């Protein structure tokens, strides 16, 4: 389900100026970076015949501490609107949203177990549009704690001002029981040089091209993709296959499961 009016991040002129400043500073130090459209994960719903529960996104990616020098900070834990937020002391922030249940859902984690494995469960993703520039200027910004606080105070949602791009990742297991890891390039904006699993982001531009729509990254709109929501689901799975192929050098075939609900 894609809706830019409801599922995009909230913003204001001050935040846009901050994002532009962060992006300009990053490009001056890392000229290989480039912007691109991404899907924004606003929330999701996992439903089964027994449970029909809606949840805020708890799939947020790790956010970085960019105070300089890469030094680690002493972590603390805050709970904001039902989500556990791990932040760092001082100006920088290292945040990870672990679980954020909607106030409208009264089910406990134990009650959700049947829904996770029920053969007729439906997973609905509520997606907006964002971009990599906004990701670095919000989720990876030194002001991320302030943005979470503002989001909670102004919109009742600590993630409202964050880009929250939807990511994909694959855990590859070998026949002899080993797990494949890769080492990230030194020329990436996030976690350079660290170990990781193959992954990346589904690309709205790939969906548009599949539908015969030609547009630059900044001109991509939901209107271009509305006729074929199934093409978006297909991209979620084909994108992780592409990451496996490009980053590991292995061919992989994954098909979209029939339990996805196209809206």
PDB file of C-alpha atoms in Angstrom:
ATOM      1  CA  UNK A   1       0.000   0.000   0.000  1.00  0.00           C
ATOM      2  CA  UNK A   2       1.680   3.222  -1.157  1.00  0.00           C
ATOM      3  CA  UNK A   3       0.356   6.677  -0.274  1.00  0.00           C
ATOM      4  CA  UNK A   4       2.635   9.739  -0.240  1.00  0.00           C
ATOM      5  CA  UNK A   5       0.122  11.981   1.493  1.00  0.00           C
ATOM      6  CA  UNK A   6      -0.212   9.738   4.539  1.00  0.00           C
ATOM      7  CA  UNK A   7       2.978   7.677   4.633  1.00  0.00           C
ATOM      8  CA  UNK A   8       5.701  10.202   3.754  1.00  0.00           C
ATOM      9  CA  UNK A   9       7.768  11.802   6.487  1.00  0.00           C
ATOM     10  CA  UNK A  10       6.678  15.114   7.965  1.00  0.00           C
ATOM     11  CA  UNK A  11       8.866  18.152   7.398  1.00  0.00           C
ATOM     12  CA  UNK A  12       9.294  21.913   7.677  1.00  0.00           C
ATOM     13  CA  UNK A  13      11.697  24.529   6.204  1.00  0.00           C
ATOM     14  CA  UNK A  14      14.107  24.237   9.142  1.00  0.00           C
ATOM     15  CA  UNK A  15      14.447  20.481   8.683  1.00  0.00           C
ATOM     16  CA  UNK A  16      14.888  20.824   4.918  1.00  0.00           C
ATOM     17  CA  UNK A  17      17.712  23.317   5.448  1.00  0.00           C
ATOM     18  CA  UNK A  18      19.347  20.910   7.891  1.00  0.00           C
ATOM     19  CA  UNK A  19      19.077  18.028   5.419  1.00  0.00           C
ATOM     20  CA  UNK A  20      20.587  20.124   2.644  1.00  0.00           C
ATOM     21  CA  UNK A  21      23.444  21.191   4.920  1.00  0.00           C
ATOM     22  CA  UNK A  22      24.206  17.596   5.934  1.00  0.00           C
ATOM     23  CA  UNK A  23      24.103  16.462   2.308  1.00  0.00           C
ATOM     24  CA  UNK A  24      26.398  19.258   1.133  1.00  0.00           C
ATOM     25  CA  UNK A  25      28.915  18.510   3.881  1.00  0.00           C
ATOM     26  CA  UNK A  26      28.861  14.772   3.125  1.00  0.00           C
ATOM     27  CA  UNK A  27      29.359  15.351  -0.609  1.00  0.00           C
ATOM     28  CA  UNK A  28      32.345  17.611   0.072  1.00  0.00           C
ATOM     29  CA  UNK A  29      34.036  14.755   1.936  1.00  0.00           C
ATOM     30  CA  UNK A  30      32.555  11.810   0.004  1.00  0.00           C
ATOM     31  CA  UNK A  31      31.967  12.958  -3.594  1.00  0.00           C
ATOM     32  CA  UNK A  32      31.090   9.418  -4.691  1.00  0.00           C
ATOM     33  CA  UNK A  33      27.746   9.575  -2.861  1.00  0.00           C
ATOM     34  CA  UNK A  34      24.627  10.021  -4.965  1.00  0.00           C
ATOM     35  CA  UNK A  35      20.988  10.551  -4.165  1.00  0.00           C
ATOM     36  CA  UNK A  36      18.198   8.194  -5.147  1.00  0.00           C
ATOM     37  CA  UNK A  37      14.522   7.606  -4.462  1.00  0.00           C
ATOM     38  CA  UNK A  38      13.632   4.987  -1.834  1.00  0.00           C
ATOM     39  CA  UNK A  39      10.452   3.537  -0.395  1.00  0.00           C
ATOM     40  CA  UNK A  40       9.644   4.817   3.080  1.00  0.00           C
ATOM     41  CA  UNK A  41       8.361   2.212   5.537  1.00  0.00           C
ATOM     42  CA  UNK A  42       5.659   4.006   7.497  1.00  0.00           C
ATOM     43  CA  UNK A  43       4.125   0.952   9.166  1.00  0.00           C
ATOM     44  CA  UNK A  44       3.020  -2.607   8.542  1.00  0.00           C
ATOM     45  CA  UNK A  45       0.210  -4.979   9.387  1.00  0.00           C
ATOM     46  CA  UNK A  46       0.607  -8.679  10.061  1.00  0.00           C
ATOM     47  CA  UNK A  47      -2.807 -10.292  10.114  1.00  0.00           C
ATOM     48  CA  UNK A  48      -4.112 -13.843  10.478  1.00  0.00           C
ATOM     49  CA  UNK A  49      -7.640 -15.250  10.857  1.00  0.00           C
ATOM     50  CA  UNK A  50      -7.163 -15.117  14.647  1.00  0.00           C
ATOM     51  CA  UNK A  51      -5.404 -11.766  14.961  1.00  0.00           C
ATOM     52  CA  UNK A  52      -5.799  -8.559  12.989  1.00  0.00           C
ATOM     53  CA  UNK A  53      -3.256  -6.208  14.474  1.00  0.00           C
ATOM     54  CA  UNK A  54      -1.648  -3.089  13.075  1.00  0.00           C
ATOM     55  CA  UNK A  55       1.818  -2.030  14.097  1.00  0.00           C
ATOM     56  CA  UNK A  56       4.109   0.901  13.668  1.00  0.00           C
ATOM     57  CA  UNK A  57       7.311   0.013  11.889  1.00  0.00           C
ATOM     58  CA  UNK A  58       9.865  -1.684  14.130  1.00  0.00           C
ATOM     59  CA  UNK A  59      12.156  -2.409  11.190  1.00  0.00           C
ATOM     60  CA  UNK A  60      14.101   0.843  11.288  1.00  0.00           C
ATOM     61  CA  UNK A  61      17.720   0.537  10.264  1.00  0.00           C
ATOM     62  CA  UNK A  62      20.599   1.360  12.550  1.00  0.00           C
ATOM     63  CA  UNK A  63      21.374   5.056  12.792  1.00  0.00           C
ATOM     64  CA  UNK A  64      24.916   6.335  13.067  1.00  0.00           C
ATOM     65  CA  UNK A  65      26.983   8.440  15.409  1.00  0.00           C
ATOM     66  CA  UNK A  66      28.789  11.122  13.382  1.00  0.00           C
ATOM     67  CA  UNK A  67      30.498  13.269  15.976  1.00  0.00           C
ATOM     68  CA  UNK A  68      33.790  12.637  14.235  1.00  0.00           C
ATOM     69  CA  UNK A  69      36.535  10.114  14.784  1.00  0.00           C
ATOM     70  CA  UNK A  70      34.082   7.231  14.968  1.00  0.00           C
ATOM     71  CA  UNK A  71      34.382   6.965  18.718  1.00  0.00           C
ATOM     72  CA  UNK A  72      31.742   4.944  20.531  1.00  0.00           C
ATOM     73  CA  UNK A  73      29.497   6.621  23.081  1.00  0.00           C
ATOM     74  CA  UNK A  74      27.946   5.315  26.261  1.00  0.00           C
ATOM     75  CA  UNK A  75      24.492   4.060  25.334  1.00  0.00           C
ATOM     76  CA  UNK A  76      21.287   4.666  27.207  1.00  0.00           C
ATOM     77  CA  UNK A  77      17.760   3.416  26.579  1.00  0.00           C
ATOM     78  CA  UNK A  78      14.651   5.552  26.279  1.00  0.00           C
ATOM     79  CA  UNK A  79      11.085   4.407  25.727  1.00  0.00           C
ATOM     80  CA  UNK A  80       9.095   6.769  23.520  1.00  0.00           C
ATOM     81  CA  UNK A  81       5.489   5.979  22.625  1.00  0.00           C
ATOM     82  CA  UNK A  82       5.989   2.270  23.039  1.00  0.00           C
ATOM     83  CA  UNK A  83       9.226   2.063  21.056  1.00  0.00           C
ATOM     84  CA  UNK A  84      12.579   1.291  22.639  1.00  0.00           C
ATOM     85  CA  UNK A  85      15.091   3.843  21.416  1.00  0.00           C
ATOM     86  CA  UNK A  86      18.778   3.312  22.058  1.00  0.00           C
ATOM     87  CA  UNK A  87      20.610   6.639  21.982  1.00  0.00           C
ATOM     88  CA  UNK A  88      24.103   7.870  22.730  1.00  0.00           C
ATOM     89  CA  UNK A  89      25.078  10.557  25.196  1.00  0.00           C
ATOM     90  CA  UNK A  90      26.289  13.872  23.819  1.00  0.00           C
ATOM     91  CA  UNK A  91      25.626  15.436  20.432  1.00  0.00           C
ATOM     92  CA  UNK A  92      25.770  12.259  18.360  1.00  0.00           C
ATOM     93  CA  UNK A  93      23.193   9.517  18.351  1.00  0.00           C
ATOM     94  CA  UNK A  94      23.307   5.781  17.725  1.00  0.00           C
ATOM     95  CA  UNK A  95      19.662   4.770  17.622  1.00  0.00           C
ATOM     96  CA  UNK A  96      17.805   1.590  16.851  1.00  0.00           C
ATOM     97  CA  UNK A  97      14.049   1.158  17.042  1.00  0.00           C
ATOM     98  CA  UNK A  98      13.461  -2.302  18.450  1.00  0.00           C
ATOM     99  CA  UNK A  99       9.722  -2.618  18.968  1.00  0.00           C
ATOM    100  CA  UNK A 100       7.028  -0.026  18.512  1.00  0.00           C
ATOM    101  CA  UNK A 101       3.489  -1.289  18.961  1.00  0.00           C
ATOM    102  CA  UNK A 102       0.596   0.896  17.924  1.00  0.00           C
ATOM    103  CA  UNK A 103      -1.564   2.103  20.811  1.00  0.00           C
ATOM    104  CA  UNK A 104      -4.535   0.623  18.946  1.00  0.00           C
ATOM    105  CA  UNK A 105      -3.200  -2.909  19.328  1.00  0.00           C
ATOM    106  CA  UNK A 106      -3.804  -4.711  22.604  1.00  0.00           C
ATOM    107  CA  UNK A 107      -2.102  -7.987  21.680  1.00  0.00           C
ATOM    108  CA  UNK A 108       1.065  -9.058  23.429  1.00  0.00           C
ATOM    109  CA  UNK A 109       4.119 -10.515  21.689  1.00  0.00           C
ATOM    110  CA  UNK A 110       3.126 -14.005  22.766  1.00  0.00           C
ATOM    111  CA  UNK A 111      -0.284 -13.557  21.175  1.00  0.00           C
ATOM    112  CA  UNK A 112       1.377 -12.627  17.902  1.00  0.00           C
ATOM    113  CA  UNK A 113       3.240 -15.915  17.542  1.00  0.00           C
ATOM    114  CA  UNK A 114       0.396 -17.728  15.717  1.00  0.00           C
ATOM    115  CA  UNK A 115       0.083 -14.879  13.206  1.00  0.00           C
ATOM    116  CA  UNK A 116       3.757 -15.064  12.314  1.00  0.00           C
ATOM    117  CA  UNK A 117       3.497 -18.678  11.173  1.00  0.00           C
ATOM    118  CA  UNK A 118      -0.112 -19.047  10.093  1.00  0.00           C
ATOM    119  CA  UNK A 119      -0.257 -20.201   6.440  1.00  0.00           C
ATOM    120  CA  UNK A 120      -2.934 -17.620   5.611  1.00  0.00           C
ATOM    121  CA  UNK A 121      -1.246 -14.661   7.301  1.00  0.00           C
ATOM    122  CA  UNK A 122      -1.140 -11.426   5.320  1.00  0.00           C
ATOM    123  CA  UNK A 123       1.629  -8.876   5.580  1.00  0.00           C
ATOM    124  CA  UNK A 124       0.717  -5.390   4.385  1.00  0.00           C
ATOM    125  CA  UNK A 125       3.441  -2.747   4.129  1.00  0.00           C
ATOM    126  CA  UNK A 126       2.417   0.899   4.223  1.00  0.00           C
ATOM    127  CA  UNK A 127       4.929   2.743   2.067  1.00  0.00           C
ATOM    128  CA  UNK A 128       5.652   6.328   1.162  1.00  0.00           C
ATOM    129  CA  UNK A 129       8.551   7.781  -0.791  1.00  0.00           C
ATOM    130  CA  UNK A 130      11.814   9.187   0.526  1.00  0.00           C
ATOM    131  CA  UNK A 131      15.391   9.437  -0.726  1.00  0.00           C
ATOM    132  CA  UNK A 132      18.952   8.673   0.345  1.00  0.00           C
ATOM    133  CA  UNK A 133      19.725  12.337   0.917  1.00  0.00           C
ATOM    134  CA  UNK A 134      16.873  12.577   3.427  1.00  0.00           C
ATOM    135  CA  UNK A 135      18.079   9.373   5.080  1.00  0.00           C
ATOM    136  CA  UNK A 136      21.517  10.825   5.785  1.00  0.00           C
ATOM    137  CA  UNK A 137      19.958  14.094   6.929  1.00  0.00           C
ATOM    138  CA  UNK A 138      17.522  12.514   9.387  1.00  0.00           C
ATOM    139  CA  UNK A 139      18.199   8.922  10.493  1.00  0.00           C
ATOM    140  CA  UNK A 140      21.986   9.377  10.309  1.00  0.00           C
ATOM    141  CA  UNK A 141      22.018  12.988  11.433  1.00  0.00           C
ATOM    142  CA  UNK A 142      23.514  14.186  14.709  1.00  0.00           C
ATOM    143  CA  UNK A 143      20.073  15.686  15.366  1.00  0.00           C
ATOM    144  CA  UNK A 144      18.192  12.374  15.196  1.00  0.00           C
ATOM    145  CA  UNK A 145      17.332  12.407  18.918  1.00  0.00           C
ATOM    146  CA  UNK A 146      15.922  15.906  18.577  1.00  0.00           C
ATOM    147  CA  UNK A 147      13.938  14.859  15.503  1.00  0.00           C
ATOM    148  CA  UNK A 148      12.475  11.882  17.378  1.00  0.00           C
ATOM    149  CA  UNK A 149      11.450  14.143  20.242  1.00  0.00           C
ATOM    150  CA  UNK A 150       9.890  16.658  17.862  1.00  0.00           C
ATOM    151  CA  UNK A 151       8.064  13.896  16.019  1.00  0.00           C
ATOM    152  CA  UNK A 152       6.581  12.641  19.260  1.00  0.00           C
ATOM    153  CA  UNK A 153       5.577  16.108  20.465  1.00  0.00           C
ATOM    154  CA  UNK A 154       4.196  17.421  17.176  1.00  0.00           C
ATOM    155  CA  UNK A 155       2.762  14.296  15.534  1.00  0.00           C
ATOM    156  CA  UNK A 156       2.521  11.669  18.283  1.00  0.00           C
ATOM    157  CA  UNK A 157       5.055   9.572  16.371  1.00  0.00           C
ATOM    158  CA  UNK A 158       8.828   9.654  17.121  1.00  0.00           C
ATOM    159  CA  UNK A 159       9.564   8.471  13.566  1.00  0.00           C
ATOM    160  CA  UNK A 160       7.406  11.062  11.776  1.00  0.00           C
ATOM    161  CA  UNK A 161      10.337  13.293  10.751  1.00  0.00           C
ATOM    162  CA  UNK A 162      12.713  10.456   9.796  1.00  0.00           C
ATOM    163  CA  UNK A 163      13.255   9.087   6.304  1.00  0.00           C
ATOM    164  CA  UNK A 164      12.896   5.428   7.362  1.00  0.00           C
ATOM    165  CA  UNK A 165      13.895   3.905   3.990  1.00  0.00           C
ATOM    166  CA  UNK A 166      12.800   0.315   3.491  1.00  0.00           C
ATOM    167  CA  UNK A 167      15.785  -2.012   3.296  1.00  0.00           C
ATOM    168  CA  UNK A 168      16.280  -5.615   2.241  1.00  0.00           C
ATOM    169  CA  UNK A 169      18.856  -8.151   3.387  1.00  0.00           C
ATOM    170  CA  UNK A 170      19.663 -11.815   2.887  1.00  0.00           C
ATOM    171  CA  UNK A 171      21.186 -14.398   5.211  1.00  0.00           C
ATOM    172  CA  UNK A 172      23.058 -16.884   3.020  1.00  0.00           C
ATOM    173  CA  UNK A 173      23.795 -20.299   4.485  1.00  0.00           C
ATOM    174  CA  UNK A 174      26.167 -22.761   2.852  1.00  0.00           C
ATOM    175  CA  UNK A 175      25.608 -26.506   2.666  1.00  0.00           C
ATOM    176  CA  UNK A 176      28.247 -27.071   5.302  1.00  0.00           C
ATOM    177  CA  UNK A 177      26.409 -24.851   7.795  1.00  0.00           C
ATOM    178  CA  UNK A 178      28.352 -21.613   7.364  1.00  0.00           C
ATOM    179  CA  UNK A 179      26.853 -18.120   7.065  1.00  0.00           C
ATOM    180  CA  UNK A 180      28.142 -15.757   4.391  1.00  0.00           C
ATOM    181  CA  UNK A 181      29.167 -12.251   5.445  1.00  0.00           C
ATOM    182  CA  UNK A 182      30.581  -9.454   3.336  1.00  0.00           C
ATOM    183  CA  UNK A 183      32.797  -6.526   4.290  1.00  0.00           C
ATOM    184  CA  UNK A 184      31.348  -3.164   3.391  1.00  0.00           C
ATOM    185  CA  UNK A 185      33.280  -0.841   1.132  1.00  0.00           C
ATOM    186  CA  UNK A 186      35.176   2.103   2.572  1.00  0.00           C
ATOM    187  CA  UNK A 187      33.293   4.314   0.103  1.00  0.00           C
ATOM    188  CA  UNK A 188      29.817   4.045   1.598  1.00  0.00           C
ATOM    189  CA  UNK A 189      28.019   6.523   3.832  1.00  0.00           C
ATOM    190  CA  UNK A 190      27.050   3.989   6.510  1.00  0.00           C
ATOM    191  CA  UNK A 191      29.205   1.582   8.519  1.00  0.00           C
ATOM    192  CA  UNK A 192      32.154   1.663   6.110  1.00  0.00           C
ATOM    193  CA  UNK A 193      34.458  -1.337   6.361  1.00  0.00           C
ATOM    194  CA  UNK A 194      32.259  -3.319   8.732  1.00  0.00           C
ATOM    195  CA  UNK A 195      30.926  -6.845   8.309  1.00  0.00           C
ATOM    196  CA  UNK A 196      27.380  -7.136   6.981  1.00  0.00           C
ATOM    197  CA  UNK A 197      24.958  -9.405   5.166  1.00  0.00           C
ATOM    198  CA  UNK A 198      24.166  -8.752   1.493  1.00  0.00           C
ATOM    199  CA  UNK A 199      21.498  -6.091   1.278  1.00  0.00           C
ATOM    200  CA  UNK A 200      20.370  -2.710   0.102  1.00  0.00           C
ATOM    201  CA  UNK A 201      17.117  -1.015  -0.819  1.00  0.00           C
ATOM    202  CA  UNK A 202      14.262  -1.716  -3.222  1.00  0.00           C
ATOM    203  CA  UNK A 203      14.364   0.974  -5.898  1.00  0.00           C
ATOM    204  CA  UNK A 204      11.282   2.980  -6.959  1.00  0.00           C
ATOM    205  CA  UNK A 205      13.137   3.845 -10.172  1.00  0.00           C
ATOM    206  CA  UNK A 206      13.357   0.143 -11.054  1.00  0.00           C
ATOM    207  CA  UNK A 207       9.591  -0.167 -10.612  1.00  0.00           C
ATOM    208  CA  UNK A 208       8.970   2.842 -12.855  1.00  0.00           C
ATOM    209  CA  UNK A 209      11.308   1.492 -15.541  1.00  0.00           C
ATOM    210  CA  UNK A 210       9.575  -1.885 -15.395  1.00  0.00           C
ATOM    211  CA  UNK A 211       6.282  -0.089 -16.044  1.00  0.00           C
ATOM    212  CA  UNK A 212       7.734   1.886 -18.928  1.00  0.00           C
ATOM    213  CA  UNK A 213       7.927   5.166 -16.999  1.00  0.00           C
ATOM    214  CA  UNK A 214      11.098   7.191 -17.495  1.00  0.00           C
ATOM    215  CA  UNK A 215      11.956   9.766 -14.843  1.00  0.00           C
ATOM    216  CA  UNK A 216      14.910  11.078 -12.919  1.00  0.00           C
ATOM    217  CA  UNK A 217      15.291  10.028  -9.297  1.00  0.00           C
ATOM    218  CA  UNK A 218      13.836  13.297  -8.003  1.00  0.00           C
ATOM    219  CA  UNK A 219      10.871  13.207 -10.399  1.00  0.00           C
ATOM    220  CA  UNK A 220       9.626   9.766  -9.347  1.00  0.00           C
ATOM    221  CA  UNK A 221       6.100   9.843  -7.932  1.00  0.00           C
ATOM    222  CA  UNK A 222       3.618   7.359  -6.564  1.00  0.00           C
ATOM    223  CA  UNK A 223       1.295   8.157  -9.475  1.00  0.00           C
ATOM    224  CA  UNK A 224       3.743   6.412 -11.802  1.00  0.00           C
ATOM    225  CA  UNK A 225       3.465   3.181  -9.801  1.00  0.00           C
ATOM    226  CA  UNK A 226      -0.215   3.207  -8.816  1.00  0.00           C
ATOM    227  CA  UNK A 227      -1.457   1.129 -11.792  1.00  0.00           C
ATOM    228  CA  UNK A 228       0.706  -1.861 -10.772  1.00  0.00           C
ATOM    229  CA  UNK A 229       1.174  -2.321  -7.016  1.00  0.00           C
ATOM    230  CA  UNK A 230       2.258  -5.896  -7.747  1.00  0.00           C
ATOM    231  CA  UNK A 231       5.318  -4.459  -9.476  1.00  0.00           C
ATOM    232  CA  UNK A 232       6.344  -2.907  -6.157  1.00  0.00           C
ATOM    233  CA  UNK A 233       6.077  -6.264  -4.386  1.00  0.00           C
ATOM    234  CA  UNK A 234       8.097  -7.864  -7.169  1.00  0.00           C
ATOM    235  CA  UNK A 235      10.825  -5.246  -6.678  1.00  0.00           C
ATOM    236  CA  UNK A 236      11.037  -6.035  -2.950  1.00  0.00           C
ATOM    237  CA  UNK A 237      12.131  -9.557  -3.808  1.00  0.00           C
ATOM    238  CA  UNK A 238      14.067  -8.961  -7.020  1.00  0.00           C
ATOM    239  CA  UNK A 239      16.103  -6.242  -5.305  1.00  0.00           C
ATOM    240  CA  UNK A 240      17.461  -8.624  -2.681  1.00  0.00           C
ATOM    241  CA  UNK A 241      18.303 -11.097  -5.458  1.00  0.00           C
ATOM    242  CA  UNK A 242      20.206  -8.331  -7.228  1.00  0.00           C
ATOM    243  CA  UNK A 243      22.112  -7.543  -4.023  1.00  0.00           C
ATOM    244  CA  UNK A 244      23.111 -11.199  -3.642  1.00  0.00           C
ATOM    245  CA  UNK A 245      24.247 -11.333  -7.254  1.00  0.00           C
ATOM    246  CA  UNK A 246      26.164  -8.047  -7.158  1.00  0.00           C
ATOM    247  CA  UNK A 247      27.723  -8.296  -3.702  1.00  0.00           C
ATOM    248  CA  UNK A 248      28.391 -12.032  -3.420  1.00  0.00           C
ATOM    249  CA  UNK A 249      28.499 -13.124  -7.035  1.00  0.00           C
ATOM    250  CA  UNK A 250      25.813 -15.777  -6.637  1.00  0.00           C
ATOM    251  CA  UNK A 251      22.697 -16.205  -8.724  1.00  0.00           C
ATOM    252  CA  UNK A 252      19.513 -16.444  -6.684  1.00  0.00           C
ATOM    253  CA  UNK A 253      15.871 -16.951  -7.504  1.00  0.00           C
ATOM    254  CA  UNK A 254      13.220 -15.730  -5.108  1.00  0.00           C
ATOM    255  CA  UNK A 255       9.557 -15.340  -5.975  1.00  0.00           C
ATOM    256  CA  UNK A 256       6.996 -13.193  -4.219  1.00  0.00           C
ATOM    257  CA  UNK A 257       4.827 -15.302  -1.894  1.00  0.00           C
ATOM    258  CA  UNK A 258       1.113 -15.404  -2.523  1.00  0.00           C
ATOM    259  CA  UNK A 259       0.401 -14.144   1.006  1.00  0.00           C
ATOM    260  CA  UNK A 260       1.173 -10.541   0.015  1.00  0.00           C
ATOM    261  CA  UNK A 261      -1.800  -8.247  -0.170  1.00  0.00           C
ATOM    262  CA  UNK A 262      -1.795  -5.786  -3.064  1.00  0.00           C
ATOM    263  CA  UNK A 263      -3.510  -2.503  -2.199  1.00  0.00           C
TER     264      UNK A 263
END
